[in-house]
mmCIF file of C-alpha atoms in Angstrom:
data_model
loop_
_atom_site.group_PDB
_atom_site.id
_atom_site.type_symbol
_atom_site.label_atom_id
_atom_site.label_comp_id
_atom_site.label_asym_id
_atom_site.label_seq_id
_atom_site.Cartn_x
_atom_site.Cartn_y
_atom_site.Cartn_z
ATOM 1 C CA UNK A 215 4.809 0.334 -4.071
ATOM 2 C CA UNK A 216 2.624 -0.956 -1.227
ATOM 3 C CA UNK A 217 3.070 -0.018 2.599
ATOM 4 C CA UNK A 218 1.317 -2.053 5.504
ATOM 5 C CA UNK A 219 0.703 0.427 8.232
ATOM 6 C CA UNK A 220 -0.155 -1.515 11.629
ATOM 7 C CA UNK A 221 -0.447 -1.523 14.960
ATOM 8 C CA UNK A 222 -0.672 -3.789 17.311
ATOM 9 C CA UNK A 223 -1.769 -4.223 20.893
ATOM 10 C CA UNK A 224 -1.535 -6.461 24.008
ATOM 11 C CA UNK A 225 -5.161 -6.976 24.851
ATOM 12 C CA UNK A 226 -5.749 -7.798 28.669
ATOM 13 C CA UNK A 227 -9.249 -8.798 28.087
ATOM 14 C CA UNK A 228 -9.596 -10.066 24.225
ATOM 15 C CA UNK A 229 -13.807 -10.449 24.895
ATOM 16 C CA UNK A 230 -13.797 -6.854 25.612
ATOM 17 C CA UNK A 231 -12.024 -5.821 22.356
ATOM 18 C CA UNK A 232 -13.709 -8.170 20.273
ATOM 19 C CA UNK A 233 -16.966 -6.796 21.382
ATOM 20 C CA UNK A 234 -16.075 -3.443 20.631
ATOM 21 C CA UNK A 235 -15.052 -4.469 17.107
ATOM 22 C CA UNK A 236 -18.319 -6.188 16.572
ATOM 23 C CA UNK A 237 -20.146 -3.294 17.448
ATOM 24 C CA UNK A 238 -18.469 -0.660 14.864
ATOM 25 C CA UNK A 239 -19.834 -2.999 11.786
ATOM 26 C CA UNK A 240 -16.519 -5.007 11.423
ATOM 27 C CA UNK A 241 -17.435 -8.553 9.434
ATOM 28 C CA UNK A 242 -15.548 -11.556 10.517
ATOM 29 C CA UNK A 243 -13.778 -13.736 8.411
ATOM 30 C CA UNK A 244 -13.527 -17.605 8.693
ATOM 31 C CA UNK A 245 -10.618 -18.323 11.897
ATOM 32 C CA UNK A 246 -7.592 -19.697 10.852
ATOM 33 C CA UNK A 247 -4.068 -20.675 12.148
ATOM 34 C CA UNK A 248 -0.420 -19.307 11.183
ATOM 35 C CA UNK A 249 2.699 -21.238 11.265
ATOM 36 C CA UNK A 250 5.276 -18.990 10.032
ATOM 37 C CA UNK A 251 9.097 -20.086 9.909
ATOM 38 C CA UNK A 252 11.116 -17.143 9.811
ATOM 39 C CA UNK A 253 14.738 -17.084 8.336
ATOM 40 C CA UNK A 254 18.052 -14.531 8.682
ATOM 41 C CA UNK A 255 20.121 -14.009 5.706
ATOM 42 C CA UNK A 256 23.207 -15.533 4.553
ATOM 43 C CA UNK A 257 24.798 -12.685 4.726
ATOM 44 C CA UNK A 258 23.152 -9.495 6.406
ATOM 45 C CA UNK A 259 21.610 -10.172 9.594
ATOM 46 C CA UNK A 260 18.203 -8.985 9.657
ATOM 47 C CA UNK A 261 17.671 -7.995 13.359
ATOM 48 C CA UNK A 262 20.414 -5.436 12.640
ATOM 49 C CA UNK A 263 18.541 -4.409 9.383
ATOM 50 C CA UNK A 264 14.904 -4.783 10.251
ATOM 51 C CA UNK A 265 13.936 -6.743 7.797
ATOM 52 C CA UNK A 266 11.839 -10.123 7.334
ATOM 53 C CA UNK A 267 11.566 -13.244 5.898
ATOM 54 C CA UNK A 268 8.936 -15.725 6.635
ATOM 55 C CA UNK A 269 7.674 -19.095 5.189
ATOM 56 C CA UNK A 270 3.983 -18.967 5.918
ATOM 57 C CA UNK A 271 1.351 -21.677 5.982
ATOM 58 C CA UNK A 272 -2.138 -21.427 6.426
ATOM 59 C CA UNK A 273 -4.221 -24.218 6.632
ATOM 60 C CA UNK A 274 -2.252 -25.946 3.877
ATOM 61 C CA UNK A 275 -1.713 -22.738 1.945
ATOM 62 C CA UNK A 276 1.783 -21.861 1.433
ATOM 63 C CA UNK A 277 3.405 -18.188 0.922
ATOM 64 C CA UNK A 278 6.610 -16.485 1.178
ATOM 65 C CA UNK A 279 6.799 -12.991 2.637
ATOM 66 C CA UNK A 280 9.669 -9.949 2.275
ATOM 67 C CA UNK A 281 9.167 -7.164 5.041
ATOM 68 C CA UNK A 282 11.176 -3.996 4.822
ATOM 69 C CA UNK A 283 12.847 -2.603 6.931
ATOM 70 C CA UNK A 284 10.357 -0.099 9.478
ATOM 71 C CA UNK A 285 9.484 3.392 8.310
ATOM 72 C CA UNK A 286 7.419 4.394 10.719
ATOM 73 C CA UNK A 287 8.576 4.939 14.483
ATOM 74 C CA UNK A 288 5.688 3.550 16.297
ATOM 75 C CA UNK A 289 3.454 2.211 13.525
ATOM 76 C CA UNK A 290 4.958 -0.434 11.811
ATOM 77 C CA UNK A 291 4.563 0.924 8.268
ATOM 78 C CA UNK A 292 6.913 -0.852 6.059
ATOM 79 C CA UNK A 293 7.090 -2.364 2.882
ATOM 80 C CA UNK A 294 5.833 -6.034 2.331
ATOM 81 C CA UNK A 295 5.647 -8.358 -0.660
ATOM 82 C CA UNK A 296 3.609 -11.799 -0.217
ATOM 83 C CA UNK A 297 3.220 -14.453 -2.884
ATOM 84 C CA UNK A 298 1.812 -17.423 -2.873
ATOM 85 C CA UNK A 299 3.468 -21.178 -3.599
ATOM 86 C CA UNK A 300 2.122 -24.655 -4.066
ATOM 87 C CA UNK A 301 -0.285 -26.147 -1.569
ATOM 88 C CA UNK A 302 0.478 -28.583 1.062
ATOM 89 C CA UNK A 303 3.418 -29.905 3.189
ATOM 90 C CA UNK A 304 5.236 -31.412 0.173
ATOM 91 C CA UNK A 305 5.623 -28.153 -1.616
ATOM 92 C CA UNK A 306 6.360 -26.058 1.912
ATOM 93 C CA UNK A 307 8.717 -28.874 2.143
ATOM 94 C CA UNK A 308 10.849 -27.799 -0.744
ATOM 95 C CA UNK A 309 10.784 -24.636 -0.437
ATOM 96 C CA UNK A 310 12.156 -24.859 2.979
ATOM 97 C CA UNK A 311 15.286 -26.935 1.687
ATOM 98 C CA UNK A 312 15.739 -24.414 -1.362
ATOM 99 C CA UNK A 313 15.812 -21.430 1.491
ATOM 100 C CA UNK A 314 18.580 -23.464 3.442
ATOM 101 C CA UNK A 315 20.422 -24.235 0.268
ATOM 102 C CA UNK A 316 20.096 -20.582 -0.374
ATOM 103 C CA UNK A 317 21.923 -20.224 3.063
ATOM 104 C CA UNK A 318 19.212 -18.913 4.881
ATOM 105 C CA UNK A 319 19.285 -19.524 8.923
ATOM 106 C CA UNK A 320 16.714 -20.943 10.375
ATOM 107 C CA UNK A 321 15.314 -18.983 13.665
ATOM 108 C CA UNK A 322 12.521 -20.003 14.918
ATOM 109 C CA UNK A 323 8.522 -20.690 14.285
ATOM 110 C CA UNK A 324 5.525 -18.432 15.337
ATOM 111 C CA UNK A 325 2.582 -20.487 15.531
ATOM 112 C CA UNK A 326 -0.933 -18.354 16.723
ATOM 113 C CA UNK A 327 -4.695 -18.643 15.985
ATOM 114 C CA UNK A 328 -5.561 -15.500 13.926
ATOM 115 C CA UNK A 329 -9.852 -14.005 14.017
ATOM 116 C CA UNK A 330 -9.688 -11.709 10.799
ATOM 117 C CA UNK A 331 -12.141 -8.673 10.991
ATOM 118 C CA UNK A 332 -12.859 -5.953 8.074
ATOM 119 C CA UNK A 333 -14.372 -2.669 8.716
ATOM 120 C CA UNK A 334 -15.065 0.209 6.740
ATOM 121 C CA UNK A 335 -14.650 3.227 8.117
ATOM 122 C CA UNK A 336 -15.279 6.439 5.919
ATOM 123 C CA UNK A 337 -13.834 4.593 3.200
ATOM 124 C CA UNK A 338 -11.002 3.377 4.491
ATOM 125 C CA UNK A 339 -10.854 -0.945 4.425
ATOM 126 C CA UNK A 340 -9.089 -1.935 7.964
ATOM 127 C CA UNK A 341 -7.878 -5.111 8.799
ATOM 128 C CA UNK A 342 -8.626 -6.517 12.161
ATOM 129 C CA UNK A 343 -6.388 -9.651 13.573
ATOM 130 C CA UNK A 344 -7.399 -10.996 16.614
ATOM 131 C CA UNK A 345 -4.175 -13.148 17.401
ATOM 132 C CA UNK A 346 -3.752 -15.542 20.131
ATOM 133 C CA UNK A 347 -0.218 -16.254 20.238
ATOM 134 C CA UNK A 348 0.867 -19.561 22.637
ATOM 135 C CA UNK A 349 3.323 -18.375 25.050
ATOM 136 C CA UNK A 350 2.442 -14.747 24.682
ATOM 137 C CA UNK A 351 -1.267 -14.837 24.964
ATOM 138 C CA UNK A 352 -3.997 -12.176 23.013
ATOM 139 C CA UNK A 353 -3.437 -9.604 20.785
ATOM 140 C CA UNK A 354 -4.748 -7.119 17.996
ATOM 141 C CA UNK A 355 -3.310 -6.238 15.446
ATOM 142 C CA UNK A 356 -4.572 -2.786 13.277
ATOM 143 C CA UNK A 357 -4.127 -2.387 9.621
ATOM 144 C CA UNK A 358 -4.836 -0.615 6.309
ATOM 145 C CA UNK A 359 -2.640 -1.140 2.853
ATOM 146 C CA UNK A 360 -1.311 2.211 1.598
ATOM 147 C CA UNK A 361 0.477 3.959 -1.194
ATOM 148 C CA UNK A 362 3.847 5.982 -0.558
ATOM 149 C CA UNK A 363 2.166 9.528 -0.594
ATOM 150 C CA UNK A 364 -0.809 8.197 1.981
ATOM 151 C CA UNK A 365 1.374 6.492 4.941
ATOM 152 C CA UNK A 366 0.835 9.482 7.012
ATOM 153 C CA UNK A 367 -2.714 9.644 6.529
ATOM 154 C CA UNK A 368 -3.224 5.804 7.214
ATOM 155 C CA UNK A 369 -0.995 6.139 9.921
ATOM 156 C CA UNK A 370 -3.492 8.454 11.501
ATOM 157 C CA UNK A 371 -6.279 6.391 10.661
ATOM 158 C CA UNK A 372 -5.110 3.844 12.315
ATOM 159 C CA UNK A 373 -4.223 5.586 15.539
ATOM 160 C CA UNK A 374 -7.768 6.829 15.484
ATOM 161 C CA UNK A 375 -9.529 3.257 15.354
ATOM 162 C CA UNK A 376 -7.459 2.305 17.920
ATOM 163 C CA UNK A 377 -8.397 5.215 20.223
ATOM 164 C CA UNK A 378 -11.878 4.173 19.809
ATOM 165 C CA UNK A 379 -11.725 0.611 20.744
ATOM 166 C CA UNK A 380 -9.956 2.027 23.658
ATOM 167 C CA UNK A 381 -6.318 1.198 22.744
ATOM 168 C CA UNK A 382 -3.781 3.120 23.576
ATOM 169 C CA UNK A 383 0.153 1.416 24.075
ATOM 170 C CA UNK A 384 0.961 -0.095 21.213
ATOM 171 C CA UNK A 385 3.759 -3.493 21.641
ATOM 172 C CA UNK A 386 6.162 -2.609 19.051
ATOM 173 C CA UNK A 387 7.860 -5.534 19.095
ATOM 174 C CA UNK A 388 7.265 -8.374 16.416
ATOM 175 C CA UNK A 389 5.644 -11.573 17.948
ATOM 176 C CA UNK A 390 9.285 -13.412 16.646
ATOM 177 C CA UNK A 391 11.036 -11.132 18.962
ATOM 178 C CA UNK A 392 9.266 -11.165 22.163
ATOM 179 C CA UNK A 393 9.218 -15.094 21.688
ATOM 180 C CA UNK A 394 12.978 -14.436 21.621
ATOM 181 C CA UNK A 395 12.679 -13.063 24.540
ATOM 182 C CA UNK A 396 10.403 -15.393 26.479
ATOM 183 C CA UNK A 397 12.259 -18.234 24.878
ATOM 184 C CA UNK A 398 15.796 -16.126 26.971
ATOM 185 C CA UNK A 399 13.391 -16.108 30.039
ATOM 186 C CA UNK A 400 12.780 -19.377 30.414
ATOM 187 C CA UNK A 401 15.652 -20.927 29.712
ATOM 188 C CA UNK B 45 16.682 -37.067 -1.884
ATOM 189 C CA UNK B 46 16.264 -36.904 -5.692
ATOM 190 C CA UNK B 47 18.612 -35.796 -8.643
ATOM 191 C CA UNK B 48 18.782 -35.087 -11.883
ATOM 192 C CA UNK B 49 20.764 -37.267 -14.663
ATOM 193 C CA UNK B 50 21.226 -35.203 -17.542
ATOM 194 C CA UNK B 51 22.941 -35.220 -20.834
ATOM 195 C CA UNK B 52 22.687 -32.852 -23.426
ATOM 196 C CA UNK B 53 23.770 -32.301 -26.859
ATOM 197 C CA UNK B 54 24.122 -29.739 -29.920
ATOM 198 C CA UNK B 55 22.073 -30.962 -33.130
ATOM 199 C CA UNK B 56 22.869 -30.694 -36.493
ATOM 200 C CA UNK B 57 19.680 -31.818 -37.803
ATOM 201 C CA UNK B 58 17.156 -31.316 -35.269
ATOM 202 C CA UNK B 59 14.523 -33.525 -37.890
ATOM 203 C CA UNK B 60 16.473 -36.748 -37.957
ATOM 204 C CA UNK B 61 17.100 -37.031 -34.652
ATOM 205 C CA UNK B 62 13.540 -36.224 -33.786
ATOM 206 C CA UNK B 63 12.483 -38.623 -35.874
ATOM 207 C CA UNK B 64 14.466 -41.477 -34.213
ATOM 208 C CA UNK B 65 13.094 -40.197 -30.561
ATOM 209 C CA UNK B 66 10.099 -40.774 -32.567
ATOM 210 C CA UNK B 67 10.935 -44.035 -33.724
ATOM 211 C CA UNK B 68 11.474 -45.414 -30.505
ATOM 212 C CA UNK B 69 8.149 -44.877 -29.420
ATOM 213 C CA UNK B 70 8.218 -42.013 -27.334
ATOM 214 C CA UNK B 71 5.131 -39.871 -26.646
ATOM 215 C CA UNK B 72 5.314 -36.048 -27.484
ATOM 216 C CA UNK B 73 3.797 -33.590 -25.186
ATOM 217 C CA UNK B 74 2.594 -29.925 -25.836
ATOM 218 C CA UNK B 75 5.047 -27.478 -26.667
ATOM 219 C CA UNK B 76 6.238 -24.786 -24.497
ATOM 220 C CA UNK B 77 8.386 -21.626 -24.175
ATOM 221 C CA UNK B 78 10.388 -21.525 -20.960
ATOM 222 C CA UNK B 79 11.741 -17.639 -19.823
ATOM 223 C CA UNK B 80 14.095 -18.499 -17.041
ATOM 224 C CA UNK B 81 15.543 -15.324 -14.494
ATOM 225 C CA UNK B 82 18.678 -16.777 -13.223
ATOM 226 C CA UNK B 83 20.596 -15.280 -10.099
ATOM 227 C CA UNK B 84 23.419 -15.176 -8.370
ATOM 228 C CA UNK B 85 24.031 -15.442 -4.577
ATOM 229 C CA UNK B 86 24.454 -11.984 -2.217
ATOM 230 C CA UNK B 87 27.573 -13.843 -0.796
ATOM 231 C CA UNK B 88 28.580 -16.458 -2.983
ATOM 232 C CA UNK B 89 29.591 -17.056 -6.800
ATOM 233 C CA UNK B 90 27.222 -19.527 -8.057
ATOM 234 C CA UNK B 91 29.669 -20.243 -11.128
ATOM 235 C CA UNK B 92 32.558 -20.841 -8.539
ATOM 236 C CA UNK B 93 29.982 -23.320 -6.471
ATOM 237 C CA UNK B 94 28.388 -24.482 -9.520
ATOM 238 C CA UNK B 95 25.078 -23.758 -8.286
ATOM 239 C CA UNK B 96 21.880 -22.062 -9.679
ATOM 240 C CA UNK B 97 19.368 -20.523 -8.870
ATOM 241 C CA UNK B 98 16.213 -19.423 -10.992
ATOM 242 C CA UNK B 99 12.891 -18.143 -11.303
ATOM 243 C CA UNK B 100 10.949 -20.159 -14.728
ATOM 244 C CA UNK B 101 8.052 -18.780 -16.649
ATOM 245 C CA UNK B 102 6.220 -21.276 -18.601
ATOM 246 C CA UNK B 103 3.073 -19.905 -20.055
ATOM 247 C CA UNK B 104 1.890 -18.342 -17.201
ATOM 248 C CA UNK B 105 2.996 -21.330 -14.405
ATOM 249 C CA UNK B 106 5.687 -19.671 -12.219
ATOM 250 C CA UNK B 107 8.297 -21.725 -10.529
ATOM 251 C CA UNK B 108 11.634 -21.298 -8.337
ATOM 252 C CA UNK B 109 14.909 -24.100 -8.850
ATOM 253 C CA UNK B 110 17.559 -24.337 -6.944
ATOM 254 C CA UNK B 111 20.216 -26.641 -8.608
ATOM 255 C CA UNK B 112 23.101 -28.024 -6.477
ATOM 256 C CA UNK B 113 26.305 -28.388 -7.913
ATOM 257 C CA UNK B 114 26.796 -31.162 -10.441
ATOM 258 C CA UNK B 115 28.052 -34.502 -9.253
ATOM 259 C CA UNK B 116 29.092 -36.644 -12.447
ATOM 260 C CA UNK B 117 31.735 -35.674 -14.411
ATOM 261 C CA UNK B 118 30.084 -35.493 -18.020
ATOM 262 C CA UNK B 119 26.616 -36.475 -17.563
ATOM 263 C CA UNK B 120 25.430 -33.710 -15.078
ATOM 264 C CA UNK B 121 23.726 -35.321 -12.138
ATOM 265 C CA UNK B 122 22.794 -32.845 -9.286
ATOM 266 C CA UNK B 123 20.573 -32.404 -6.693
ATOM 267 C CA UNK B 124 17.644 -30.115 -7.820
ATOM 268 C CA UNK B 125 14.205 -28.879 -6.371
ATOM 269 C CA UNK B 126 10.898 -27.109 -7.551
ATOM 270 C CA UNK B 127 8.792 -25.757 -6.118
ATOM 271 C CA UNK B 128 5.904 -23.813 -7.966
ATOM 272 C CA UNK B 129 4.227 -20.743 -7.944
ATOM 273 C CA UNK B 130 0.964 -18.440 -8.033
ATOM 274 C CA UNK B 131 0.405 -18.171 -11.764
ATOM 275 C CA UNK B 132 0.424 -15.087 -13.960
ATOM 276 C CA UNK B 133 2.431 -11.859 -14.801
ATOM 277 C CA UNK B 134 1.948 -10.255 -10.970
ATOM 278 C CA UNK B 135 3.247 -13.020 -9.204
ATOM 279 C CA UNK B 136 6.357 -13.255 -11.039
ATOM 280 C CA UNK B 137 6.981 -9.859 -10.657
ATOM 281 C CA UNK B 138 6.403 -10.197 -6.709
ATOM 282 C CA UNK B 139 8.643 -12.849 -6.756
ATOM 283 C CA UNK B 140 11.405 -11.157 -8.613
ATOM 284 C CA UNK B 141 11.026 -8.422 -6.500
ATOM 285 C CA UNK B 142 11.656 -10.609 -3.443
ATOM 286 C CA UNK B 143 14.439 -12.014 -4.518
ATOM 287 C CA UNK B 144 15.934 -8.975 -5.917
ATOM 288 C CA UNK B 145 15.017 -7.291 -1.630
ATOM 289 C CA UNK B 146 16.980 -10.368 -0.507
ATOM 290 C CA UNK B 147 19.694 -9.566 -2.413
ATOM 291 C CA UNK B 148 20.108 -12.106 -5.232
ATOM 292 C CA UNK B 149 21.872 -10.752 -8.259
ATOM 293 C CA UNK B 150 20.144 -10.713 -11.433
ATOM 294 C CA UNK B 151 22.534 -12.707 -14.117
ATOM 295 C CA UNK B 152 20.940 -12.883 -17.375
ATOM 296 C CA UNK B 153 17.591 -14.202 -19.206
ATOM 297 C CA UNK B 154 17.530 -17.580 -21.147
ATOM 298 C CA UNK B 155 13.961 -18.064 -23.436
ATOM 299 C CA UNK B 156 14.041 -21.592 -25.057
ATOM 300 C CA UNK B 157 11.043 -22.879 -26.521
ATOM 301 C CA UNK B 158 11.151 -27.123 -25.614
ATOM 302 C CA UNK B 159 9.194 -29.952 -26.924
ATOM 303 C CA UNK B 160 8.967 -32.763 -24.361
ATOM 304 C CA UNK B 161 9.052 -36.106 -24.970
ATOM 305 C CA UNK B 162 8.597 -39.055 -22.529
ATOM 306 C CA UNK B 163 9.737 -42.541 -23.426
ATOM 307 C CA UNK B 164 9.753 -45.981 -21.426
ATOM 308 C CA UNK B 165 13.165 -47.957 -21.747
ATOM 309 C CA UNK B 166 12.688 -50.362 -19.782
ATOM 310 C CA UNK B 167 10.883 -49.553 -17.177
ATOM 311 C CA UNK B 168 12.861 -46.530 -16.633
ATOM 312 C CA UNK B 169 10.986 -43.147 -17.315
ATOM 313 C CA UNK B 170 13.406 -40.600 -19.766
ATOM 314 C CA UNK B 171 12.522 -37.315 -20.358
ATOM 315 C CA UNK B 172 13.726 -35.952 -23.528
ATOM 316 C CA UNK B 173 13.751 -32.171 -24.691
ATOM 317 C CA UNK B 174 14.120 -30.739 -27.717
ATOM 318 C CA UNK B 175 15.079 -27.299 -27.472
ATOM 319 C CA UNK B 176 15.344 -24.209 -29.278
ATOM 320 C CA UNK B 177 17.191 -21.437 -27.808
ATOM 321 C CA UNK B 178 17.571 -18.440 -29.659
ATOM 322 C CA UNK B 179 21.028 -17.538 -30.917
ATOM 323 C CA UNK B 180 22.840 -20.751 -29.925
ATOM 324 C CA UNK B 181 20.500 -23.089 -32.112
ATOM 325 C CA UNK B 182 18.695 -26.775 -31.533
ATOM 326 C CA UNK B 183 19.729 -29.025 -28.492
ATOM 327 C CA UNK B 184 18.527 -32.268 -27.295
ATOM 328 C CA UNK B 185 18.328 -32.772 -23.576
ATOM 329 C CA UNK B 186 18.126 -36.486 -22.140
ATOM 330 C CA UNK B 187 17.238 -36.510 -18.393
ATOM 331 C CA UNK B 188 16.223 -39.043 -15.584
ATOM 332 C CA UNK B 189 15.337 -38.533 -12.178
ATOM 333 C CA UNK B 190 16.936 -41.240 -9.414
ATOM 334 C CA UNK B 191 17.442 -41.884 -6.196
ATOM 335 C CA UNK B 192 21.411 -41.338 -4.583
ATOM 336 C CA UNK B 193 22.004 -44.905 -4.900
ATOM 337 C CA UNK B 194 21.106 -45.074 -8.224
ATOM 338 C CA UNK B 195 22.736 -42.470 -9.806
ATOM 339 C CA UNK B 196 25.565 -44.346 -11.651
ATOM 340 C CA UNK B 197 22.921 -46.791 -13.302
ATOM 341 C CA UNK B 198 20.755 -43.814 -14.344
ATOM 342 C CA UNK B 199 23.968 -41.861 -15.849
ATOM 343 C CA UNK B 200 24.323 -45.536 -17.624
ATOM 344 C CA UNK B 201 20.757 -45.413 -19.285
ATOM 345 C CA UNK B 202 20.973 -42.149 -20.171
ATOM 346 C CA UNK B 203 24.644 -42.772 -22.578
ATOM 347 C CA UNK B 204 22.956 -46.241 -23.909
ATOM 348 C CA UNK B 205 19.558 -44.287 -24.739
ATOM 349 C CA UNK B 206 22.546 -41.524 -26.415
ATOM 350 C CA UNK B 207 24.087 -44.033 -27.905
ATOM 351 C CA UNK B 208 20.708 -45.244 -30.023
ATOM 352 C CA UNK B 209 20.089 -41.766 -31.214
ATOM 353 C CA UNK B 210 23.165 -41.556 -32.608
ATOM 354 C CA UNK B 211 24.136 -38.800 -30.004
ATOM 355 C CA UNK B 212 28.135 -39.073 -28.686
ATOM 356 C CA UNK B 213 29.774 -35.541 -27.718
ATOM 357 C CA UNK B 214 27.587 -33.801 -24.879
ATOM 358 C CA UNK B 215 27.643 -30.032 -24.279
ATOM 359 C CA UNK B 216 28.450 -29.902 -20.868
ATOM 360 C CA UNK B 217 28.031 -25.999 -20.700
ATOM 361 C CA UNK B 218 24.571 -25.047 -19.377
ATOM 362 C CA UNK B 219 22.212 -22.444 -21.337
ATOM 363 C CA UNK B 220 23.061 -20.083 -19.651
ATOM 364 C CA UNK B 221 27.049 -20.195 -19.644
ATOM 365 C CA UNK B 222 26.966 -20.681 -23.701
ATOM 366 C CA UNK B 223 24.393 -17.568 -23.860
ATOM 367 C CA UNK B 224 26.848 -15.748 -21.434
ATOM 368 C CA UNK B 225 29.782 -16.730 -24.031
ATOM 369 C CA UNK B 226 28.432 -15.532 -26.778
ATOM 370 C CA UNK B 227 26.827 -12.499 -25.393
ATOM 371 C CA UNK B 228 31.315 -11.969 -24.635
ATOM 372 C CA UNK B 229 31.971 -12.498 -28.135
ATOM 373 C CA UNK B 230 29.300 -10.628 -29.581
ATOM 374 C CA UNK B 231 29.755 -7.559 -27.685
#
């Protein structure tokens, strides 16, 4: 079974960080932009479980996405399972109605433009996301895919990439929640 | 929003009436072997809301239907969507693993290996399948796809085209119910 182990921070000056990425070695991937529709259960209610379900679309790529609940207390390690559907809006289309007719609730979407980074460090393949979320402005997200028996050691990892690009307060929240939130603020 | 106008019906002799599909002039398509996961609901009894909900292997091609409950009375006309898949052996294991996460109850396995045959009556587009399903035997499936407002012609069509193969008494049991049956009396 496969753990993502992240963090993720709230990046006052995004040229800064990116910078500092650059300069380890990271490679950058080709930008894209997320539009994820996330969904509670019929019957559980997943804020009180910590799970997540997400319809996500990519450019015209589709995908569904399970997340466990959280293992870890300050990295997010937890348990994920992605697969891909049919391209396109048709087939995103149906699969929304077959997650309603399932009895799934609709809660809200989380749009954001997403910089993908890789870096190797001692062996290790990070993830870098450079996120710019509308309403809740730059962030970046850590991450390396681990087995059960190597969470703590990613987890570490992590935390020590971090310190180096000068990160230190990670925002625990998911970007669903605190546009919860902001959505509660302003209305 | 499209359904599904099917009729179905045990065989005898699989050959003769394969032959008259054949006389009619309809156009055979590859063979295939279906291996359909079906599910029930967290919360609700799919055979109390006569719905379903399945994950289809065919060959490789993954899919996910959701079928809404059936509308005629013999002729079983429901709502149903598709929506496909990443290919291969992996992504139907993610897939079952989502569902199984999200709390969808694993029912039973029904492997059928179908011959497909499309025929123009006309103008109207029938779908016929011949299928084999081990341990209840051959079964001939006649199905068109319509609009709401043109579901009682389609369920119509679909008797006459019955009617011409010599077909009168439909099964109105699905697979998986008859498989379910017999797994009860077997057992």
């Amino acid at each position: 079974m496969k753990y993502e182990v992240e963090l993720k921070f709230r990046l006052e000056r995004a040229q800064d960080v990116e910078a500092a990425v650059l300069a380890l070695g990271a490679c950058e991937h080709a930008p894209v932009s997320h539009c994820d529709r996330y969904f509670n259960h019929p019957s559980r209610d997943f804020r009180t479980t910590d799970e997540a379900f997400r319809i996500r679309s990519v450019d015209g790529s589709n995908a569904v996405t399970y997340k466990g609940p959280k293992i870890g207390t300050v990295a997010k390690t937890r348990h994920e399972i992605e697969v891909g559907f049919d391209h396109g809006p048709d087939s995103l289309q149906k699969l929304d109605e077959i997650v309603r007719m399932l009895g799934f609730r609709f809660v809200r979407e989380v749009r954001k433009s997403r910089r993908t980074f890789t870096l190797d460090v001692s062996g290790r393949d990070f993830e870098l996301a450079l996120d710019d979320v509308p309403g809740l402005g730059p962030f970046l997200e850590i991450e390396l895919i681990a087995e059960a028996d190597g969470r703590d050691a990613a987890e570490k990892a992590v935390w020590e990439l971090a310190g180096k690009l000068g990160l230190s307060v990670p925002e625990t929240r998911s970007y669903l929640d605190l546009l919860i939130e902001s959505d509660g603020l302003v209305s």
